[in-house]
mmCIF file of C-alpha atoms and ligand atoms in Angstrom:
data_model
loop_
_atom_site.group_PDB
_atom_site.id
_atom_site.type_symbol
_atom_site.label_atom_id
_atom_site.label_comp_id
_atom_site.label_asym_id
_atom_site.label_seq_id
_atom_site.Cartn_x
_atom_site.Cartn_y
_atom_site.Cartn_z
ATOM 1 C CA UNK Q 1 -25.206 -6.612 11.027
ATOM 2 C CA UNK Q 2 -22.390 -7.327 8.057
ATOM 3 C CA UNK Q 3 -23.239 -7.962 4.528
ATOM 4 C CA UNK Q 4 -20.499 -8.465 1.938
ATOM 5 C CA UNK Q 5 -21.810 -8.931 -1.602
ATOM 6 C CA UNK Q 6 -19.687 -10.107 -4.492
ATOM 7 C CA UNK Q 7 -16.484 -8.349 -3.620
ATOM 8 C CA UNK Q 8 -13.107 -8.423 -5.956
ATOM 9 C CA UNK Q 9 -10.085 -7.705 -4.341
ATOM 10 C CA UNK Q 10 -6.648 -7.345 -6.168
ATOM 11 C CA UNK Q 11 -3.069 -6.981 -5.320
ATOM 12 C CA UNK Q 12 -1.715 -5.421 -8.683
ATOM 13 C CA UNK Q 13 -2.466 -8.151 -11.011
ATOM 14 C CA UNK Q 14 -3.284 -10.928 -8.219
ATOM 15 C CA UNK Q 15 -6.902 -11.664 -8.197
ATOM 16 C CA UNK Q 16 -7.067 -12.389 -4.312
ATOM 17 C CA UNK Q 17 -10.859 -12.276 -3.547
ATOM 18 C CA UNK Q 18 -12.951 -13.453 -6.647
ATOM 19 C CA UNK Q 19 -16.659 -12.450 -5.951
ATOM 20 C CA UNK Q 20 -16.677 -12.902 -2.073
ATOM 21 C CA UNK Q 21 -20.260 -12.648 -0.543
ATOM 22 C CA UNK Q 22 -20.918 -13.813 3.118
ATOM 23 C CA UNK Q 23 -22.835 -12.157 6.011
ATOM 24 C CA UNK Q 24 -22.496 -12.011 9.808
ATOM 25 C CA UNK Q 25 -25.667 -11.355 11.947
ATOM 26 C CA UNK Q 26 -25.639 -9.312 15.041
ATOM 27 C CA UNK Q 27 -24.541 -11.846 18.164
ATOM 28 C CA UNK Q 28 -23.318 -14.642 16.155
ATOM 29 C CA UNK Q 29 -19.697 -16.046 16.061
ATOM 30 C CA UNK Q 30 -18.906 -16.985 12.292
ATOM 31 C CA UNK Q 31 -15.642 -18.509 11.360
ATOM 32 C CA UNK Q 32 -13.904 -18.061 7.948
ATOM 33 C CA UNK Q 33 -12.034 -21.113 7.404
ATOM 34 C CA UNK Q 34 -9.468 -21.810 4.524
ATOM 35 C CA UNK Q 35 -5.928 -22.967 3.692
ATOM 36 C CA UNK Q 36 -2.715 -20.878 3.565
ATOM 37 C CA UNK Q 37 -3.171 -18.118 0.806
ATOM 38 C CA UNK Q 38 -6.986 -18.792 0.414
ATOM 39 C CA UNK Q 39 -7.627 -14.725 1.087
ATOM 40 C CA UNK Q 40 -8.796 -14.865 4.639
ATOM 41 C CA UNK Q 41 -6.532 -11.999 5.961
ATOM 42 C CA UNK Q 42 -7.436 -10.074 2.685
ATOM 43 C CA UNK Q 43 -11.026 -10.280 3.569
ATOM 44 C CA UNK Q 44 -10.311 -8.850 6.913
ATOM 45 C CA UNK Q 45 -8.038 -6.165 5.718
ATOM 46 C CA UNK Q 46 -10.753 -5.036 3.106
ATOM 47 C CA UNK Q 47 -13.483 -5.021 5.959
ATOM 48 C CA UNK Q 48 -11.212 -2.854 7.894
ATOM 49 C CA UNK Q 49 -10.782 -0.328 5.138
ATOM 50 C CA UNK Q 50 -6.997 -1.382 4.751
ATOM 51 C CA UNK Q 51 -7.712 -2.597 1.268
ATOM 52 C CA UNK Q 52 -10.209 -1.096 -1.300
ATOM 53 C CA UNK Q 53 -12.381 -3.811 -3.284
ATOM 54 C CA UNK Q 54 -12.427 -3.368 -7.159
ATOM 55 C CA UNK Q 55 -16.190 -3.948 -7.015
ATOM 56 C CA UNK Q 56 -18.934 -5.253 -4.977
ATOM 57 C CA UNK Q 57 -20.197 -3.844 -1.651
ATOM 58 C CA UNK Q 58 -19.707 -3.907 1.754
ATOM 59 C CA UNK Q 59 -22.878 -3.025 4.116
ATOM 60 C CA UNK Q 60 -22.326 -2.800 7.908
ATOM 61 C CA UNK Q 61 -25.388 -1.845 9.963
ATOM 62 C CA UNK Q 62 -27.146 -0.639 6.980
ATOM 63 C CA UNK Q 63 -24.536 1.847 5.877
ATOM 64 C CA UNK Q 64 -22.012 1.072 3.035
ATOM 65 C CA UNK Q 65 -18.438 0.984 4.647
ATOM 66 C CA UNK Q 66 -16.517 0.140 1.482
ATOM 67 C CA UNK Q 67 -14.142 3.026 0.700
ATOM 68 C CA UNK Q 68 -14.174 4.508 4.030
ATOM 69 C CA UNK Q 69 -10.929 4.911 5.988
ATOM 70 C CA UNK Q 70 -9.760 2.775 8.359
ATOM 71 C CA UNK Q 71 -10.409 5.172 11.616
ATOM 72 C CA UNK Q 72 -14.010 5.795 10.606
ATOM 73 C CA UNK Q 73 -14.607 2.138 10.394
ATOM 74 C CA UNK Q 74 -13.083 1.546 13.859
ATOM 75 C CA UNK Q 75 -15.268 4.385 15.133
ATOM 76 C CA UNK Q 76 -18.447 2.723 13.567
ATOM 77 C CA UNK Q 77 -17.486 -0.303 15.740
ATOM 78 C CA UNK Q 78 -15.281 -2.839 13.663
ATOM 79 C CA UNK Q 79 -12.029 -3.897 15.258
ATOM 80 C CA UNK Q 80 -9.718 -5.998 13.599
ATOM 81 C CA UNK Q 81 -6.803 -8.055 15.553
ATOM 82 C CA UNK Q 82 -4.215 -8.587 13.060
ATOM 83 C CA UNK Q 83 -2.761 -12.011 12.050
ATOM 84 C CA UNK Q 84 0.692 -12.234 14.027
ATOM 85 C CA UNK Q 85 -0.595 -10.025 16.901
ATOM 86 C CA UNK Q 86 1.424 -6.807 16.000
ATOM 87 C CA UNK Q 87 1.757 -5.448 19.551
ATOM 88 C CA UNK Q 88 3.833 -2.680 20.297
ATOM 89 C CA UNK Q 89 7.055 -4.467 21.720
ATOM 90 C CA UNK Q 90 8.569 -1.469 23.314
ATOM 91 C CA UNK Q 91 5.511 -0.371 25.161
ATOM 92 C CA UNK Q 92 3.915 -1.735 28.279
ATOM 93 C CA UNK Q 93 0.888 -3.855 28.495
ATOM 94 C CA UNK Q 94 -1.251 -1.034 29.657
ATOM 95 C CA UNK Q 95 0.200 1.342 26.992
ATOM 96 C CA UNK Q 96 -0.798 -0.959 24.437
ATOM 97 C CA UNK Q 97 -4.146 -1.419 25.936
ATOM 98 C CA UNK Q 98 -4.873 2.652 26.082
ATOM 99 C CA UNK Q 99 -3.482 2.902 22.458
ATOM 100 C CA UNK Q 100 -6.625 0.681 21.506
ATOM 101 C CA UNK Q 101 -8.838 3.362 22.877
ATOM 102 C CA UNK Q 102 -7.144 6.487 21.012
ATOM 103 C CA UNK Q 103 -10.294 7.419 18.948
ATOM 104 C CA UNK Q 104 -12.353 7.665 22.326
ATOM 105 C CA UNK Q 105 -12.937 10.465 24.345
ATOM 106 C CA UNK Q 106 -14.982 9.325 27.113
ATOM 107 C CA UNK Q 107 -12.214 8.989 29.851
ATOM 108 C CA UNK Q 108 -14.542 7.083 32.414
ATOM 109 C CA UNK Q 109 -15.809 4.677 30.220
ATOM 110 C CA UNK Q 110 -12.340 4.007 28.931
ATOM 111 C CA UNK Q 111 -11.148 3.247 32.373
ATOM 112 C CA UNK Q 112 -14.122 1.005 33.126
ATOM 113 C CA UNK Q 113 -13.228 -0.942 29.553
ATOM 114 C CA UNK Q 114 -9.648 -1.289 30.898
ATOM 115 C CA UNK Q 115 -11.025 -2.739 34.165
ATOM 116 C CA UNK Q 116 -12.997 -4.945 31.871
ATOM 117 C CA UNK Q 117 -10.148 -6.121 29.811
ATOM 118 C CA UNK Q 118 -7.920 -6.890 33.008
ATOM 119 C CA UNK Q 119 -11.294 -9.146 34.269
ATOM 120 C CA UNK Q 120 -11.271 -10.910 31.069
ATOM 121 C CA UNK Q 121 -7.441 -11.436 30.919
ATOM 122 C CA UNK Q 122 -5.999 -11.330 34.311
ATOM 123 C CA UNK Q 123 -2.578 -12.408 33.037
ATOM 124 C CA UNK Q 124 -2.587 -9.026 31.725
ATOM 125 C CA UNK Q 125 -3.322 -7.480 34.906
ATOM 126 C CA UNK Q 126 -0.303 -9.132 36.334
ATOM 127 C CA UNK Q 127 1.754 -7.876 33.723
ATOM 128 C CA UNK Q 128 0.491 -4.516 33.081
ATOM 129 C CA UNK Q 129 3.781 -2.512 33.629
ATOM 130 C CA UNK Q 130 5.828 -5.226 31.516
ATOM 131 C CA UNK Q 131 7.301 -4.408 28.080
ATOM 132 C CA UNK Q 132 5.073 -6.283 25.582
ATOM 133 C CA UNK Q 133 7.836 -7.680 23.339
ATOM 134 C CA UNK Q 134 8.753 -9.870 26.684
ATOM 135 C CA UNK Q 135 5.288 -11.586 26.770
ATOM 136 C CA UNK Q 136 4.802 -15.021 25.521
ATOM 137 C CA UNK Q 137 3.121 -15.737 22.295
ATOM 138 C CA UNK Q 138 -0.317 -16.466 24.077
ATOM 139 C CA UNK Q 139 0.082 -13.323 26.187
ATOM 140 C CA UNK Q 140 0.603 -11.124 23.191
ATOM 141 C CA UNK Q 141 -2.682 -12.622 21.364
ATOM 142 C CA UNK Q 142 -4.583 -11.622 24.769
ATOM 143 C CA UNK Q 143 -3.108 -8.423 24.397
ATOM 144 C CA UNK Q 144 -3.963 -7.757 20.685
ATOM 145 C CA UNK Q 145 -7.452 -8.866 21.432
ATOM 146 C CA UNK Q 146 -7.817 -6.824 24.549
ATOM 147 C CA UNK Q 147 -6.418 -3.706 22.492
ATOM 148 C CA UNK Q 148 -9.020 -4.317 20.055
ATOM 149 C CA UNK Q 149 -11.835 -4.451 22.835
ATOM 150 C CA UNK Q 150 -10.430 -1.024 23.954
ATOM 151 C CA UNK Q 151 -12.129 0.340 20.810
ATOM 152 C CA UNK Q 152 -15.418 -0.769 22.105
ATOM 153 C CA UNK Q 153 -16.436 -2.872 18.964
ATOM 154 C CA UNK Q 154 -19.479 -4.012 17.984
ATOM 155 C CA UNK Q 155 -17.855 -6.535 15.492
ATOM 156 C CA UNK Q 156 -14.548 -8.150 16.181
ATOM 157 C CA UNK Q 157 -12.461 -9.499 13.296
ATOM 158 C CA UNK Q 158 -9.882 -12.148 14.563
ATOM 159 C CA UNK Q 159 -7.337 -13.194 12.214
ATOM 160 C CA UNK Q 160 -5.878 -16.744 13.244
ATOM 161 C CA UNK Q 161 -5.646 -16.147 16.964
ATOM 162 C CA UNK Q 162 -4.641 -19.720 17.688
ATOM 163 C CA UNK Q 163 -1.532 -19.422 15.226
ATOM 164 C CA UNK Q 164 1.721 -21.040 16.850
ATOM 165 C CA UNK Q 165 0.058 -21.483 20.302
ATOM 166 C CA UNK Q 166 0.175 -24.641 22.400
ATOM 167 C CA UNK Q 167 -2.862 -26.457 22.622
ATOM 168 C CA UNK Q 168 -3.707 -25.466 26.135
ATOM 169 C CA UNK Q 169 -3.349 -21.624 25.210
ATOM 170 C CA UNK Q 170 -5.451 -22.175 22.182
ATOM 171 C CA UNK Q 171 -8.259 -23.444 24.348
ATOM 172 C CA UNK Q 172 -7.798 -20.752 26.534
ATOM 173 C CA UNK Q 173 -8.077 -18.049 23.693
ATOM 174 C CA UNK Q 174 -11.101 -19.805 22.091
ATOM 175 C CA UNK Q 175 -12.695 -19.830 25.598
ATOM 176 C CA UNK Q 176 -12.194 -16.068 25.938
ATOM 177 C CA UNK Q 177 -13.741 -15.373 22.313
ATOM 178 C CA UNK Q 178 -16.729 -17.254 23.282
ATOM 179 C CA UNK Q 179 -16.656 -15.014 26.598
ATOM 180 C CA UNK Q 180 -16.467 -11.732 24.650
ATOM 181 C CA UNK Q 181 -19.188 -12.967 22.321
ATOM 182 C CA UNK Q 182 -21.554 -13.861 25.369
ATOM 183 C CA UNK Q 183 -20.814 -10.488 26.501
ATOM 184 C CA UNK Q 184 -22.583 -8.983 23.241
ATOM 185 C CA UNK Q 185 -19.763 -8.633 20.592
ATOM 186 C CA UNK Q 186 -20.359 -10.269 17.257
ATOM 187 C CA UNK Q 187 -17.583 -11.932 15.859
ATOM 188 C CA UNK Q 188 -15.907 -12.932 12.668
ATOM 189 C CA UNK Q 189 -13.019 -15.446 13.272
ATOM 190 C CA UNK Q 190 -10.570 -16.422 10.640
ATOM 191 C CA UNK Q 191 -8.904 -20.015 11.458
ATOM 192 C CA UNK Q 192 -6.748 -22.655 10.091
ATOM 193 C CA UNK Q 193 -7.661 -24.423 13.359
ATOM 194 C CA UNK Q 194 -11.056 -25.774 11.632
ATOM 195 C CA UNK Q 195 -12.071 -28.035 14.055
ATOM 196 C CA UNK Q 196 -11.608 -25.764 17.038
ATOM 197 C CA UNK Q 197 -13.203 -22.779 15.276
ATOM 198 C CA UNK Q 198 -16.201 -24.905 14.404
ATOM 199 C CA UNK Q 199 -16.857 -25.959 17.973
ATOM 200 C CA UNK Q 200 -17.493 -22.328 19.120
ATOM 201 C CA UNK Q 201 -18.954 -20.864 15.657
ATOM 202 C CA UNK Q 202 -22.670 -20.555 14.841
ATOM 203 C CA UNK Q 203 -22.118 -20.560 11.098
ATOM 204 C CA UNK Q 204 -18.848 -20.944 8.803
ATOM 205 C CA UNK Q 205 -17.514 -20.272 5.307
ATOM 206 C CA UNK Q 206 -14.795 -22.363 3.642
ATOM 207 C CA UNK Q 207 -12.929 -20.284 1.340
ATOM 208 C CA UNK Q 208 -10.591 -21.826 -1.411
ATOM 209 C CA UNK Q 209 -8.325 -19.368 -3.636
ATOM 210 C CA UNK Q 210 -10.146 -16.428 -2.928
ATOM 211 C CA UNK Q 211 -13.775 -17.934 -3.398
ATOM 212 C CA UNK Q 212 -16.359 -19.048 -0.862
ATOM 213 C CA UNK Q 213 -16.717 -22.735 -2.005
ATOM 214 C CA UNK Q 214 -18.871 -23.797 1.104
ATOM 215 C CA UNK Q 215 -20.944 -22.172 3.942
ATOM 216 C CA UNK Q 216 -23.243 -23.597 6.537
ATOM 217 C CA UNK Q 217 -24.028 -23.686 10.252
ATOM 218 C CA UNK Q 218 -21.201 -24.960 12.294
ATOM 219 C CA UNK Q 219 -22.959 -28.199 13.263
ATOM 220 C CA UNK Q 220 -23.803 -29.307 9.403
ATOM 221 C CA UNK Q 221 -20.065 -28.704 8.483
ATOM 222 C CA UNK Q 222 -18.696 -30.524 11.527
ATOM 223 C CA UNK Q 223 -21.495 -33.493 10.645
ATOM 224 C CA UNK Q 224 -20.422 -33.871 7.020
ATOM 225 C CA UNK Q 225 -17.965 -36.771 6.022
ATOM 226 C CA UNK Q 226 -16.999 -35.010 2.849
ATOM 227 C CA UNK Q 227 -16.281 -31.982 4.315
ATOM 228 C CA UNK Q 228 -14.327 -33.753 7.040
ATOM 229 C CA UNK Q 229 -12.089 -35.311 4.633
ATOM 230 C CA UNK Q 230 -11.525 -32.293 2.485
ATOM 231 C CA UNK Q 231 -11.124 -29.681 4.790
ATOM 232 C CA UNK Q 232 -10.806 -30.951 8.655
ATOM 233 C CA UNK Q 233 -7.810 -33.101 8.258
ATOM 234 C CA UNK Q 234 -9.881 -36.174 8.277
ATOM 235 C CA UNK Q 235 -10.675 -35.810 11.924
HETATM 236 N N1 LIG K 301 0.780 -7.490 -0.261
HETATM 237 C C1 LIG K 301 0.564 -8.598 -1.120
HETATM 238 N N2 LIG K 301 0.940 -8.519 -2.443
HETATM 239 C C2 LIG K 301 0.768 -9.311 -3.243
HETATM 240 N N3 LIG K 301 -0.108 -10.489 -3.058
HETATM 241 C C3 LIG K 301 -0.610 -10.652 -1.777
HETATM 242 C C4 LIG K 301 -0.315 -9.847 -0.638
HETATM 243 N N4 LIG K 301 -0.744 -10.420 0.421
HETATM 244 C C5 LIG K 301 -1.379 -11.434 -0.053
HETATM 245 N N5 LIG K 301 -1.369 -11.894 -1.235
HETATM 246 C C6 LIG K 301 -1.840 -12.902 -2.072
HETATM 247 O O1 LIG K 301 -3.121 -12.812 -2.036
HETATM 248 C C7 LIG K 301 -3.469 -14.041 -1.707
HETATM 249 C C8 LIG K 301 -4.317 -14.140 -0.427
HETATM 250 O O2 LIG K 301 -3.672 -14.203 0.691
HETATM 251 P P1 LIG K 301 -4.305 -13.758 2.089
HETATM 252 O O3 LIG K 301 -2.894 -13.294 2.908
HETATM 253 O O4 LIG K 301 -5.411 -13.184 2.015
HETATM 254 O O5 LIG K 301 -4.214 -15.409 2.635
HETATM 255 P P2 LIG K 301 -4.744 -16.156 3.829
HETATM 256 O O6 LIG K 301 -5.725 -16.994 3.694
HETATM 257 O O7 LIG K 301 -4.645 -15.056 5.026
HETATM 258 O O8 LIG K 301 -3.502 -17.009 4.115
HETATM 259 P P3 LIG K 301 -2.638 -17.462 5.493
HETATM 260 O O9 LIG K 301 -3.410 -18.735 6.178
HETATM 261 O O10 LIG K 301 -1.487 -17.863 5.001
HETATM 262 O O11 LIG K 301 -2.622 -16.282 6.410
HETATM 263 C C9 LIG K 301 -2.317 -15.125 -1.626
HETATM 264 O O12 LIG K 301 -2.069 -15.725 -2.929
HETATM 265 C C10 LIG K 301 -1.329 -14.111 -1.475
HETATM 266 O O13 LIG K 301 0.053 -14.444 -2.009
HETATM 267 MG MG1 LIG K 302 -3.743 -14.854 6.641
#
């Protein structure tokens, strides 16, 4: 579904992604794990057209997407849930969700998808008229994910959905990621919470200072003592 081939991305002189290659197959949950500053968000921003690679290629459903504008990438079926959620605080929950569908014209289908989002996140239904800025961190994460789903993505990019959340909420969020995947959406999940991410992923890539250092099935990585010591906090 997605093939990233040897991309290099810079911020001015800072070489943030150094020849990164990875792939995501339809139906998978793939996780990208790495420490602060490794380049995880840079990769997602590049996939969604917010940054342009200096070299290398990105193929999505057999077509080149590198260089395309963010809107056309959303239209093609890639939705990005950014780090830090970025919900519109002064708008209600429902207004935020409706914004997620802003490129769509199929009113009936949009209504159906809104109902689906409320099914997936009953908490958002309870709070649909509430201003988003008054939601808890976990609820804002749900809203950000719900908003992305309103674009009807085939591939969902999630940037550290568990960041700053209490353990119980982290569990809830990961469970919902699994449900979204089981309902047919492919997921690329960026996380620092490596153990949780590996527990729901099919495959994983470990990125360090702009380079993919290790990749394999989630089960392989979870089983490796060396990887546990180096990357998974020795757990
Ligand atoms: N707007 C920017 N301008 C300059 N450098 C940047 C910018 N954004 C990120 N960087 C640098 O690029 C590198 C990769 O950053 P990135 O945000 O992709 O890391 P990350 O893996 O998402 O980290 P975190 O886990 O902290 O979110 C870092 O060295 C960072 O300092
Ligand atoms: Mg980041």
